[in-house]
């Protein structure tokens, strides 16, 4: 019998296997769910590219959808909120940008700006969000609610199961002074969202930025849509990674929609507006 010394690659495989088994023991439902989502992600990659036409003058179009004057008077205040958010994260020695949270992207300025504008114009009493990470969209929406003087945000986030240290960075961008208007539930949207939607009744704004698979985005949208008020909006990041929006629009004719590019042009952001007047 010959015995070979373990290579560094074997070593990292062993570390991965040990972490995966620990995650399974600690959170069996979420670990299984993550495996299903990984398989769904591979299917989406195989079935792509998922092509979406980018709407001309999309920011203006969105304001038209929600019957708000253009140019937007509230957009300029966003620059200060964004600058303060980035400064706070850098002060904690956290790098910001694509892939910076264990491979997950921090919110892009265009996504976060749209979320800010929607809070300013819709003046929502109830917002639901999936996918927090360090909380760039979360911070901007909470700042917006504070500025409105009314409203609450419910967020759902499943932190990475293997890189457990990252859970400590969850919501690093959200200062404690904003906590009164915020409820964070940890877990996958599949396990948490249905109960939360039933509890909340009606919501006016939904932001998806969790797992970007057709399986998960369709699941979230189909649960949230009946609870969305007429004139309410669903904002969805990374739509080009799956065919959820195409499928959703076929199943829900009459929905106004637009797709725009992120600030860096790397991904596409979708907006769906529920028919009817707010
Ligand atoms: C793209 S990041 C969110 C970025 C954030 N919106 C921002 O503006 O910085 C995605 C987050 O969703 C979490 N996540 C992944 N799968 C999830 C799921 N099924 N349900 C809820 N959260 C999930 C990830 O761990 C990560 O924290």
PDB file of C-alpha atoms and ligand atoms in Angstrom:
ATOM      1  CA  UNK A   1       0.000   0.000   0.000  1.00  0.00           C
ATOM      2  CA  UNK A   2       1.345   3.436  -0.851  1.00  0.00           C
ATOM      3  CA  UNK A   3       0.385   6.530   1.094  1.00  0.00           C
ATOM      4  CA  UNK A   4       0.497   9.902  -0.644  1.00  0.00           C
ATOM      5  CA  UNK A   5       0.972  13.189   1.167  1.00  0.00           C
ATOM      6  CA  UNK A   6      -2.142  15.418   0.997  1.00  0.00           C
ATOM      7  CA  UNK A   7      -1.706  18.191  -1.585  1.00  0.00           C
ATOM      8  CA  UNK A   8      -2.770  21.800  -0.757  1.00  0.00           C
ATOM      9  CA  UNK A   9      -5.752  21.213  -3.064  1.00  0.00           C
ATOM     10  CA  UNK A  10      -6.797  18.171  -1.019  1.00  0.00           C
ATOM     11  CA  UNK A  11      -6.425  20.383   2.041  1.00  0.00           C
ATOM     12  CA  UNK A  12      -8.798  23.042   0.750  1.00  0.00           C
ATOM     13  CA  UNK A  13     -11.275  20.332  -0.313  1.00  0.00           C
ATOM     14  CA  UNK A  14     -11.178  18.937   3.208  1.00  0.00           C
ATOM     15  CA  UNK A  15     -11.756  22.390   4.703  1.00  0.00           C
ATOM     16  CA  UNK A  16     -14.701  22.895   2.311  1.00  0.00           C
ATOM     17  CA  UNK A  17     -16.170  19.469   3.176  1.00  0.00           C
ATOM     18  CA  UNK A  18     -15.822  20.177   6.899  1.00  0.00           C
ATOM     19  CA  UNK A  19     -17.539  23.575   6.559  1.00  0.00           C
ATOM     20  CA  UNK A  20     -20.312  22.107   4.391  1.00  0.00           C
ATOM     21  CA  UNK A  21     -21.033  19.325   6.919  1.00  0.00           C
ATOM     22  CA  UNK A  22     -21.100  21.887   9.736  1.00  0.00           C
ATOM     23  CA  UNK A  23     -23.578  24.014   7.770  1.00  0.00           C
ATOM     24  CA  UNK A  24     -25.776  20.947   7.121  1.00  0.00           C
ATOM     25  CA  UNK A  25     -25.883  20.030  10.791  1.00  0.00           C
ATOM     26  CA  UNK A  26     -26.563  23.617  11.908  1.00  0.00           C
ATOM     27  CA  UNK A  27     -29.206  24.538   9.284  1.00  0.00           C
ATOM     28  CA  UNK A  28     -30.346  21.428   7.345  1.00  0.00           C
ATOM     29  CA  UNK A  29     -33.329  23.104   5.607  1.00  0.00           C
ATOM     30  CA  UNK A  30     -31.306  26.126   4.467  1.00  0.00           C
ATOM     31  CA  UNK A  31     -28.348  23.979   3.369  1.00  0.00           C
ATOM     32  CA  UNK A  32     -30.649  21.790   1.226  1.00  0.00           C
ATOM     33  CA  UNK A  33     -32.365  24.858  -0.156  1.00  0.00           C
ATOM     34  CA  UNK A  34     -28.983  26.386  -1.053  1.00  0.00           C
ATOM     35  CA  UNK A  35     -28.113  23.173  -2.957  1.00  0.00           C
ATOM     36  CA  UNK A  36     -31.393  23.392  -4.887  1.00  0.00           C
ATOM     37  CA  UNK A  37     -30.646  27.017  -5.730  1.00  0.00           C
ATOM     38  CA  UNK A  38     -27.130  26.180  -6.898  1.00  0.00           C
ATOM     39  CA  UNK A  39     -28.620  23.568  -9.273  1.00  0.00           C
ATOM     40  CA  UNK A  40     -31.164  26.177 -10.465  1.00  0.00           C
ATOM     41  CA  UNK A  41     -28.311  28.633 -11.080  1.00  0.00           C
ATOM     42  CA  UNK A  42     -26.486  26.089 -13.238  1.00  0.00           C
ATOM     43  CA  UNK A  43     -29.718  25.492 -15.226  1.00  0.00           C
ATOM     44  CA  UNK A  44     -30.111  29.250 -15.796  1.00  0.00           C
ATOM     45  CA  UNK A  45     -26.499  29.514 -16.956  1.00  0.00           C
ATOM     46  CA  UNK A  46     -27.015  26.618 -19.362  1.00  0.00           C
ATOM     47  CA  UNK A  47     -30.311  28.039 -20.694  1.00  0.00           C
ATOM     48  CA  UNK A  48     -28.969  31.612 -21.150  1.00  0.00           C
ATOM     49  CA  UNK A  49     -28.361  34.187 -22.433  1.00  0.00           C
ATOM     50  CA  UNK A  50     -31.526  35.737 -20.979  1.00  0.00           C
ATOM     51  CA  UNK A  51     -32.086  38.710 -23.226  1.00  0.00           C
ATOM     52  CA  UNK A  52     -33.937  41.860 -22.121  1.00  0.00           C
ATOM     53  CA  UNK A  53     -34.429  45.029 -24.136  1.00  0.00           C
ATOM     54  CA  UNK A  54     -33.102  48.041 -22.236  1.00  0.00           C
ATOM     55  CA  UNK A  55     -35.708  50.819 -21.966  1.00  0.00           C
ATOM     56  CA  UNK A  56     -34.665  54.184 -23.433  1.00  0.00           C
ATOM     57  CA  UNK A  57     -34.467  56.997 -20.822  1.00  0.00           C
ATOM     58  CA  UNK A  58     -35.409  54.447 -18.182  1.00  0.00           C
ATOM     59  CA  UNK A  59     -35.259  56.712 -15.104  1.00  0.00           C
ATOM     60  CA  UNK A  60     -37.632  59.179 -16.750  1.00  0.00           C
ATOM     61  CA  UNK A  61     -39.893  56.329 -17.823  1.00  0.00           C
ATOM     62  CA  UNK A  62     -40.083  54.967 -14.282  1.00  0.00           C
ATOM     63  CA  UNK A  63     -41.107  58.389 -12.968  1.00  0.00           C
ATOM     64  CA  UNK A  64     -43.793  58.483 -15.673  1.00  0.00           C
ATOM     65  CA  UNK A  65     -45.061  55.035 -14.577  1.00  0.00           C
ATOM     66  CA  UNK A  66     -45.533  56.281 -11.020  1.00  0.00           C
ATOM     67  CA  UNK A  67     -46.955  59.644 -12.156  1.00  0.00           C
ATOM     68  CA  UNK A  68     -44.102  61.737 -10.686  1.00  0.00           C
ATOM     69  CA  UNK A  69     -42.628  64.862 -12.352  1.00  0.00           C
ATOM     70  CA  UNK A  70     -39.319  64.601 -14.171  1.00  0.00           C
ATOM     71  CA  UNK A  71     -36.533  65.730 -13.651  1.00  0.00           C
ATOM     72  CA  UNK A  72     -36.659  64.183 -10.183  1.00  0.00           C
ATOM     73  CA  UNK A  73     -36.365  66.727  -7.365  1.00  0.00           C
ATOM     74  CA  UNK A  74     -35.382  64.098  -4.789  1.00  0.00           C
ATOM     75  CA  UNK A  75     -32.523  62.457  -6.699  1.00  0.00           C
ATOM     76  CA  UNK A  76     -29.966  65.099  -5.649  1.00  0.00           C
ATOM     77  CA  UNK A  77     -30.307  64.217  -1.929  1.00  0.00           C
ATOM     78  CA  UNK A  78     -29.365  60.653  -2.840  1.00  0.00           C
ATOM     79  CA  UNK A  79     -25.750  61.660  -3.568  1.00  0.00           C
ATOM     80  CA  UNK A  80     -25.215  62.612   0.095  1.00  0.00           C
ATOM     81  CA  UNK A  81     -26.763  59.387   1.384  1.00  0.00           C
ATOM     82  CA  UNK A  82     -24.606  57.333  -0.985  1.00  0.00           C
ATOM     83  CA  UNK A  83     -21.404  59.174  -0.059  1.00  0.00           C
ATOM     84  CA  UNK A  84     -22.087  58.742   3.692  1.00  0.00           C
ATOM     85  CA  UNK A  85     -22.825  55.017   3.202  1.00  0.00           C
ATOM     86  CA  UNK A  86     -19.580  54.365   1.333  1.00  0.00           C
ATOM     87  CA  UNK A  87     -17.619  56.403   3.881  1.00  0.00           C
ATOM     88  CA  UNK A  88     -19.093  54.369   6.781  1.00  0.00           C
ATOM     89  CA  UNK A  89     -18.177  51.059   5.111  1.00  0.00           C
ATOM     90  CA  UNK A  90     -14.640  52.216   4.300  1.00  0.00           C
ATOM     91  CA  UNK A  91     -14.212  53.428   7.901  1.00  0.00           C
ATOM     92  CA  UNK A  92     -14.846  49.780   8.894  1.00  0.00           C
ATOM     93  CA  UNK A  93     -12.122  48.701   6.427  1.00  0.00           C
ATOM     94  CA  UNK A  94     -14.708  47.044   4.172  1.00  0.00           C
ATOM     95  CA  UNK A  95     -14.080  47.059   0.424  1.00  0.00           C
ATOM     96  CA  UNK A  96     -17.212  47.955  -1.552  1.00  0.00           C
ATOM     97  CA  UNK A  97     -18.318  46.780  -4.993  1.00  0.00           C
ATOM     98  CA  UNK A  98     -18.996  43.729  -7.111  1.00  0.00           C
ATOM     99  CA  UNK A  99     -18.258  40.411  -5.394  1.00  0.00           C
ATOM    100  CA  UNK A 100     -17.081  42.200  -2.226  1.00  0.00           C
ATOM    101  CA  UNK A 101     -19.363  40.238   0.151  1.00  0.00           C
ATOM    102  CA  UNK A 102     -18.129  36.659  -0.254  1.00  0.00           C
ATOM    103  CA  UNK A 103     -18.805  36.813  -4.003  1.00  0.00           C
ATOM    104  CA  UNK A 104     -22.121  38.704  -3.664  1.00  0.00           C
ATOM    105  CA  UNK A 105     -22.305  42.218  -5.092  1.00  0.00           C
ATOM    106  CA  UNK A 106     -22.901  45.281  -2.974  1.00  0.00           C
ATOM    107  CA  UNK A 107     -25.822  47.339  -4.290  1.00  0.00           C
ATOM    108  CA  UNK A 108     -24.854  49.289  -7.397  1.00  0.00           C
ATOM    109  CA  UNK A 109     -25.505  53.092  -7.299  1.00  0.00           C
ATOM    110  CA  UNK A 110     -28.231  52.832  -9.980  1.00  0.00           C
ATOM    111  CA  UNK A 111     -30.124  50.124  -8.058  1.00  0.00           C
ATOM    112  CA  UNK A 112     -29.796  52.033  -4.803  1.00  0.00           C
ATOM    113  CA  UNK A 113     -30.779  55.355  -6.455  1.00  0.00           C
ATOM    114  CA  UNK A 114     -33.939  53.780  -7.894  1.00  0.00           C
ATOM    115  CA  UNK A 115     -34.830  52.338  -4.475  1.00  0.00           C
ATOM    116  CA  UNK A 116     -34.290  55.822  -2.954  1.00  0.00           C
ATOM    117  CA  UNK A 117     -36.525  57.524  -5.572  1.00  0.00           C
ATOM    118  CA  UNK A 118     -39.280  54.942  -5.120  1.00  0.00           C
ATOM    119  CA  UNK A 119     -39.317  55.528  -1.356  1.00  0.00           C
ATOM    120  CA  UNK A 120     -39.411  59.308  -1.906  1.00  0.00           C
ATOM    121  CA  UNK A 121     -42.266  59.178  -4.430  1.00  0.00           C
ATOM    122  CA  UNK A 122     -44.420  56.227  -3.379  1.00  0.00           C
ATOM    123  CA  UNK A 123     -44.093  57.177   0.331  1.00  0.00           C
ATOM    124  CA  UNK A 124     -44.584  53.491   1.208  1.00  0.00           C
ATOM    125  CA  UNK A 125     -45.829  52.463   4.639  1.00  0.00           C
ATOM    126  CA  UNK A 126     -44.589  48.895   4.140  1.00  0.00           C
ATOM    127  CA  UNK A 127     -41.552  47.792   2.146  1.00  0.00           C
ATOM    128  CA  UNK A 128     -40.325  44.228   1.761  1.00  0.00           C
ATOM    129  CA  UNK A 129     -36.762  43.407   0.679  1.00  0.00           C
ATOM    130  CA  UNK A 130     -34.885  40.152   0.070  1.00  0.00           C
ATOM    131  CA  UNK A 131     -31.058  40.168   0.136  1.00  0.00           C
ATOM    132  CA  UNK A 132     -29.319  42.548   2.554  1.00  0.00           C
ATOM    133  CA  UNK A 133     -25.569  41.663   2.570  1.00  0.00           C
ATOM    134  CA  UNK A 134     -23.865  44.840   3.887  1.00  0.00           C
ATOM    135  CA  UNK A 135     -27.135  46.715   3.362  1.00  0.00           C
ATOM    136  CA  UNK A 136     -26.658  49.447   0.739  1.00  0.00           C
ATOM    137  CA  UNK A 137     -30.248  49.270  -0.544  1.00  0.00           C
ATOM    138  CA  UNK A 138     -31.429  48.787   3.051  1.00  0.00           C
ATOM    139  CA  UNK A 139     -29.651  51.929   4.270  1.00  0.00           C
ATOM    140  CA  UNK A 140     -30.944  54.114   1.418  1.00  0.00           C
ATOM    141  CA  UNK A 141     -34.554  52.959   1.904  1.00  0.00           C
ATOM    142  CA  UNK A 142     -34.370  53.466   5.679  1.00  0.00           C
ATOM    143  CA  UNK A 143     -32.879  56.954   5.187  1.00  0.00           C
ATOM    144  CA  UNK A 144     -35.784  57.629   2.798  1.00  0.00           C
ATOM    145  CA  UNK A 145     -38.406  56.430   5.323  1.00  0.00           C
ATOM    146  CA  UNK A 146     -36.808  58.597   8.001  1.00  0.00           C
ATOM    147  CA  UNK A 147     -36.968  61.575   5.640  1.00  0.00           C
ATOM    148  CA  UNK A 148     -40.656  60.780   4.917  1.00  0.00           C
ATOM    149  CA  UNK A 149     -41.235  60.563   8.687  1.00  0.00           C
ATOM    150  CA  UNK A 150     -43.244  57.363   8.221  1.00  0.00           C
ATOM    151  CA  UNK A 151     -43.055  53.716   7.087  1.00  0.00           C
ATOM    152  CA  UNK A 152     -41.241  50.474   7.926  1.00  0.00           C
ATOM    153  CA  UNK A 153     -38.919  48.099   6.059  1.00  0.00           C
ATOM    154  CA  UNK A 154     -38.905  44.314   6.497  1.00  0.00           C
ATOM    155  CA  UNK A 155     -35.789  42.595   5.133  1.00  0.00           C
ATOM    156  CA  UNK A 156     -35.025  38.897   4.655  1.00  0.00           C
ATOM    157  CA  UNK A 157     -31.447  37.704   4.344  1.00  0.00           C
ATOM    158  CA  UNK A 158     -29.759  34.324   4.364  1.00  0.00           C
ATOM    159  CA  UNK A 159     -26.083  35.025   5.094  1.00  0.00           C
ATOM    160  CA  UNK A 160     -23.509  32.811   3.340  1.00  0.00           C
ATOM    161  CA  UNK A 161     -23.656  29.378   5.003  1.00  0.00           C
ATOM    162  CA  UNK A 162     -20.011  28.409   4.547  1.00  0.00           C
ATOM    163  CA  UNK A 163     -18.155  31.701   5.111  1.00  0.00           C
ATOM    164  CA  UNK A 164     -19.802  32.177   8.490  1.00  0.00           C
ATOM    165  CA  UNK A 165     -17.596  35.155   9.413  1.00  0.00           C
ATOM    166  CA  UNK A 166     -19.433  37.193   6.795  1.00  0.00           C
ATOM    167  CA  UNK A 167     -22.641  37.104   8.872  1.00  0.00           C
ATOM    168  CA  UNK A 168     -20.965  39.686  11.126  1.00  0.00           C
ATOM    169  CA  UNK A 169     -20.806  42.074   8.156  1.00  0.00           C
ATOM    170  CA  UNK A 170     -24.542  41.794   7.447  1.00  0.00           C
ATOM    171  CA  UNK A 171     -26.059  45.287   7.438  1.00  0.00           C
ATOM    172  CA  UNK A 172     -22.705  46.947   8.206  1.00  0.00           C
ATOM    173  CA  UNK A 173     -23.933  49.970   6.228  1.00  0.00           C
ATOM    174  CA  UNK A 174     -27.023  50.444   8.414  1.00  0.00           C
ATOM    175  CA  UNK A 175     -26.474  52.769  11.410  1.00  0.00           C
ATOM    176  CA  UNK A 176     -28.295  52.014  14.679  1.00  0.00           C
ATOM    177  CA  UNK A 177     -30.203  55.329  14.505  1.00  0.00           C
ATOM    178  CA  UNK A 178     -32.270  53.770  11.647  1.00  0.00           C
ATOM    179  CA  UNK A 179     -33.158  50.507  13.451  1.00  0.00           C
ATOM    180  CA  UNK A 180     -36.595  51.698  14.676  1.00  0.00           C
ATOM    181  CA  UNK A 181     -38.065  51.454  11.203  1.00  0.00           C
ATOM    182  CA  UNK A 182     -36.459  48.110  10.374  1.00  0.00           C
ATOM    183  CA  UNK A 183     -37.117  44.406  10.952  1.00  0.00           C
ATOM    184  CA  UNK A 184     -34.516  41.904   9.696  1.00  0.00           C
ATOM    185  CA  UNK A 185     -35.321  38.187   9.524  1.00  0.00           C
ATOM    186  CA  UNK A 186     -32.506  35.764   8.813  1.00  0.00           C
ATOM    187  CA  UNK A 187     -33.324  32.826   6.553  1.00  0.00           C
ATOM    188  CA  UNK A 188     -33.983  32.051   2.898  1.00  0.00           C
ATOM    189  CA  UNK A 189     -36.801  33.924   1.195  1.00  0.00           C
ATOM    190  CA  UNK A 190     -38.359  30.512   0.492  1.00  0.00           C
ATOM    191  CA  UNK A 191     -38.699  29.797   4.194  1.00  0.00           C
ATOM    192  CA  UNK A 192     -39.480  33.312   5.476  1.00  0.00           C
ATOM    193  CA  UNK A 193     -41.287  35.284   2.766  1.00  0.00           C
ATOM    194  CA  UNK A 194     -44.699  33.496   2.607  1.00  0.00           C
ATOM    195  CA  UNK A 195     -45.359  33.929   6.344  1.00  0.00           C
ATOM    196  CA  UNK A 196     -44.134  37.513   6.336  1.00  0.00           C
ATOM    197  CA  UNK A 197     -46.327  38.481   3.364  1.00  0.00           C
ATOM    198  CA  UNK A 198     -49.361  36.953   5.129  1.00  0.00           C
ATOM    199  CA  UNK A 199     -48.517  38.925   8.269  1.00  0.00           C
ATOM    200  CA  UNK A 200     -47.965  42.253   6.491  1.00  0.00           C
ATOM    201  CA  UNK A 201     -51.101  42.276   4.326  1.00  0.00           C
ATOM    202  CA  UNK A 202     -50.472  45.038   1.819  1.00  0.00           C
ATOM    203  CA  UNK A 203     -47.056  46.377   0.804  1.00  0.00           C
ATOM    204  CA  UNK A 204     -46.244  49.243  -1.559  1.00  0.00           C
ATOM    205  CA  UNK A 205     -42.656  48.403  -2.581  1.00  0.00           C
ATOM    206  CA  UNK A 206     -40.743  45.142  -3.035  1.00  0.00           C
ATOM    207  CA  UNK A 207     -36.996  44.893  -3.694  1.00  0.00           C
ATOM    208  CA  UNK A 208     -35.457  41.605  -4.806  1.00  0.00           C
ATOM    209  CA  UNK A 209     -31.683  41.279  -4.376  1.00  0.00           C
ATOM    210  CA  UNK A 210     -31.249  37.742  -2.985  1.00  0.00           C
ATOM    211  CA  UNK A 211     -30.661  34.590  -5.082  1.00  0.00           C
ATOM    212  CA  UNK A 212     -30.970  35.548  -8.749  1.00  0.00           C
ATOM    213  CA  UNK A 213     -32.373  32.314 -10.220  1.00  0.00           C
ATOM    214  CA  UNK A 214     -35.543  31.904 -12.272  1.00  0.00           C
ATOM    215  CA  UNK A 215     -36.730  29.522  -9.547  1.00  0.00           C
ATOM    216  CA  UNK A 216     -36.229  31.975  -6.709  1.00  0.00           C
ATOM    217  CA  UNK A 217     -37.265  35.225  -8.429  1.00  0.00           C
ATOM    218  CA  UNK A 218     -40.488  33.625  -9.718  1.00  0.00           C
ATOM    219  CA  UNK A 219     -41.172  32.241  -6.239  1.00  0.00           C
ATOM    220  CA  UNK A 220     -40.670  35.649  -4.589  1.00  0.00           C
ATOM    221  CA  UNK A 221     -42.653  37.590  -7.208  1.00  0.00           C
ATOM    222  CA  UNK A 222     -45.619  35.201  -7.212  1.00  0.00           C
ATOM    223  CA  UNK A 223     -45.891  35.448  -3.415  1.00  0.00           C
ATOM    224  CA  UNK A 224     -45.437  39.206  -3.270  1.00  0.00           C
ATOM    225  CA  UNK A 225     -47.531  40.303  -6.269  1.00  0.00           C
ATOM    226  CA  UNK A 226     -50.983  39.688  -4.713  1.00  0.00           C
ATOM    227  CA  UNK A 227     -49.901  41.724  -1.659  1.00  0.00           C
ATOM    228  CA  UNK A 228     -48.542  44.626  -3.705  1.00  0.00           C
ATOM    229  CA  UNK A 229     -50.851  47.662  -3.697  1.00  0.00           C
ATOM    230  CA  UNK A 230     -52.187  48.950  -7.056  1.00  0.00           C
ATOM    231  CA  UNK A 231     -49.498  51.314  -8.384  1.00  0.00           C
ATOM    232  CA  UNK A 232     -46.909  49.543  -6.182  1.00  0.00           C
ATOM    233  CA  UNK A 233     -43.499  48.617  -7.595  1.00  0.00           C
ATOM    234  CA  UNK A 234     -41.216  45.562  -7.608  1.00  0.00           C
ATOM    235  CA  UNK A 235     -37.534  46.445  -8.161  1.00  0.00           C
ATOM    236  CA  UNK A 236     -35.406  43.463  -9.214  1.00  0.00           C
ATOM    237  CA  UNK A 237     -31.626  43.304  -9.511  1.00  0.00           C
ATOM    238  CA  UNK A 238     -29.627  41.151 -11.953  1.00  0.00           C
ATOM    239  CA  UNK A 239     -32.553  40.313 -14.240  1.00  0.00           C
ATOM    240  CA  UNK A 240     -30.217  39.175 -17.052  1.00  0.00           C
ATOM    241  CA  UNK A 241     -29.181  36.144 -14.978  1.00  0.00           C
ATOM    242  CA  UNK A 242     -32.518  34.382 -15.408  1.00  0.00           C
ATOM    243  CA  UNK A 243     -35.770  34.328 -17.359  1.00  0.00           C
ATOM    244  CA  UNK A 244     -38.035  35.194 -14.403  1.00  0.00           C
ATOM    245  CA  UNK A 245     -39.157  38.587 -15.719  1.00  0.00           C
ATOM    246  CA  UNK A 246     -39.976  37.242 -19.185  1.00  0.00           C
ATOM    247  CA  UNK A 247     -42.030  34.436 -17.613  1.00  0.00           C
ATOM    248  CA  UNK A 248     -43.670  36.799 -15.128  1.00  0.00           C
ATOM    249  CA  UNK A 249     -44.780  39.248 -17.838  1.00  0.00           C
ATOM    250  CA  UNK A 250     -46.343  36.408 -19.854  1.00  0.00           C
ATOM    251  CA  UNK A 251     -48.236  35.257 -16.746  1.00  0.00           C
ATOM    252  CA  UNK A 252     -49.260  38.823 -15.776  1.00  0.00           C
ATOM    253  CA  UNK A 253     -50.206  40.746 -18.917  1.00  0.00           C
ATOM    254  CA  UNK A 254     -50.899  44.448 -18.380  1.00  0.00           C
ATOM    255  CA  UNK A 255     -47.944  44.929 -16.030  1.00  0.00           C
ATOM    256  CA  UNK A 256     -45.851  48.010 -16.896  1.00  0.00           C
ATOM    257  CA  UNK A 257     -42.168  47.161 -16.928  1.00  0.00           C
ATOM    258  CA  UNK A 258     -38.790  48.627 -17.696  1.00  0.00           C
ATOM    259  CA  UNK A 259     -35.210  47.365 -17.655  1.00  0.00           C
ATOM    260  CA  UNK A 260     -32.139  49.564 -17.206  1.00  0.00           C
ATOM    261  CA  UNK A 261     -28.394  49.033 -16.922  1.00  0.00           C
ATOM    262  CA  UNK A 262     -26.505  49.332 -13.643  1.00  0.00           C
ATOM    263  CA  UNK A 263     -24.103  52.302 -13.328  1.00  0.00           C
ATOM    264  CA  UNK A 264     -21.120  50.157 -14.353  1.00  0.00           C
ATOM    265  CA  UNK A 265     -23.098  48.453 -17.147  1.00  0.00           C
ATOM    266  CA  UNK A 266     -22.377  45.005 -15.670  1.00  0.00           C
ATOM    267  CA  UNK A 267     -25.945  43.938 -14.871  1.00  0.00           C
ATOM    268  CA  UNK A 268     -29.558  44.821 -15.655  1.00  0.00           C
ATOM    269  CA  UNK A 269     -32.171  46.063 -13.215  1.00  0.00           C
ATOM    270  CA  UNK A 270     -35.901  45.498 -13.729  1.00  0.00           C
ATOM    271  CA  UNK A 271     -38.941  47.398 -12.492  1.00  0.00           C
ATOM    272  CA  UNK A 272     -42.517  46.067 -12.523  1.00  0.00           C
ATOM    273  CA  UNK A 273     -45.450  48.335 -11.736  1.00  0.00           C
ATOM    274  CA  UNK A 274     -48.702  46.779 -10.529  1.00  0.00           C
ATOM    275  CA  UNK A 275     -51.659  47.941 -12.626  1.00  0.00           C
ATOM    276  CA  UNK A 276     -54.200  50.271 -11.009  1.00  0.00           C
ATOM    277  CA  UNK A 277     -53.994  53.603  -9.221  1.00  0.00           C
ATOM    278  CA  UNK A 278     -52.329  53.956  -5.842  1.00  0.00           C
TER     279      UNK A 278
HETATM  280  C1  LIG B   1     -26.480  40.743  -3.809  1.00  0.00           C
HETATM  281  S1  LIG B   1     -26.419  40.602  -2.083  1.00  0.00           S
HETATM  282  C2  LIG B   1     -27.472  41.889  -1.542  1.00  0.00           C
HETATM  283  C3  LIG B   1     -26.903  43.273  -1.750  1.00  0.00           C
HETATM  284  C4  LIG B   1     -27.672  44.374  -1.054  1.00  0.00           C
HETATM  285  N1  LIG B   1     -29.042  44.472  -1.522  1.00  0.00           N
HETATM  286  C5  LIG B   1     -26.979  45.691  -1.185  1.00  0.00           C
HETATM  287  O1  LIG B   1     -27.613  46.667  -1.644  1.00  0.00           O
HETATM  288  O2  LIG B   1     -25.804  45.809  -0.855  1.00  0.00           O
HETATM  289  C6  LIG B   1     -27.364  39.151  -1.828  1.00  0.00           C
HETATM  290  C7  LIG B   1     -27.656  38.781  -0.371  1.00  0.00           C
HETATM  291  O3  LIG B   1     -28.716  37.815  -0.363  1.00  0.00           O
HETATM  292  C8  LIG B   1     -28.374  36.711   0.477  1.00  0.00           C
HETATM  293  N2  LIG B   1     -29.102  35.527  -0.023  1.00  0.00           N
HETATM  294  C9  LIG B   1     -28.682  34.569  -0.878  1.00  0.00           C
HETATM  295  N3  LIG B   1     -29.643  33.671  -1.106  1.00  0.00           N
HETATM  296  C10 LIG B   1     -30.710  34.079  -0.393  1.00  0.00           C
HETATM  297  C11 LIG B   1     -32.036  33.573  -0.229  1.00  0.00           C
HETATM  298  N4  LIG B   1     -32.442  32.458  -0.837  1.00  0.00           N
HETATM  299  N5  LIG B   1     -32.883  34.250   0.572  1.00  0.00           N
HETATM  300  C12 LIG B   1     -32.492  35.389   1.205  1.00  0.00           C
HETATM  301  N6  LIG B   1     -31.238  35.905   1.102  1.00  0.00           N
HETATM  302  C13 LIG B   1     -30.375  35.266   0.302  1.00  0.00           C
HETATM  303  C14 LIG B   1     -26.858  36.645   0.332  1.00  0.00           C
HETATM  304  O4  LIG B   1     -26.248  35.920   1.359  1.00  0.00           O
HETATM  305  C15 LIG B   1     -26.505  38.137   0.366  1.00  0.00           C
HETATM  306  O5  LIG B   1     -26.444  38.583   1.686  1.00  0.00           O
END
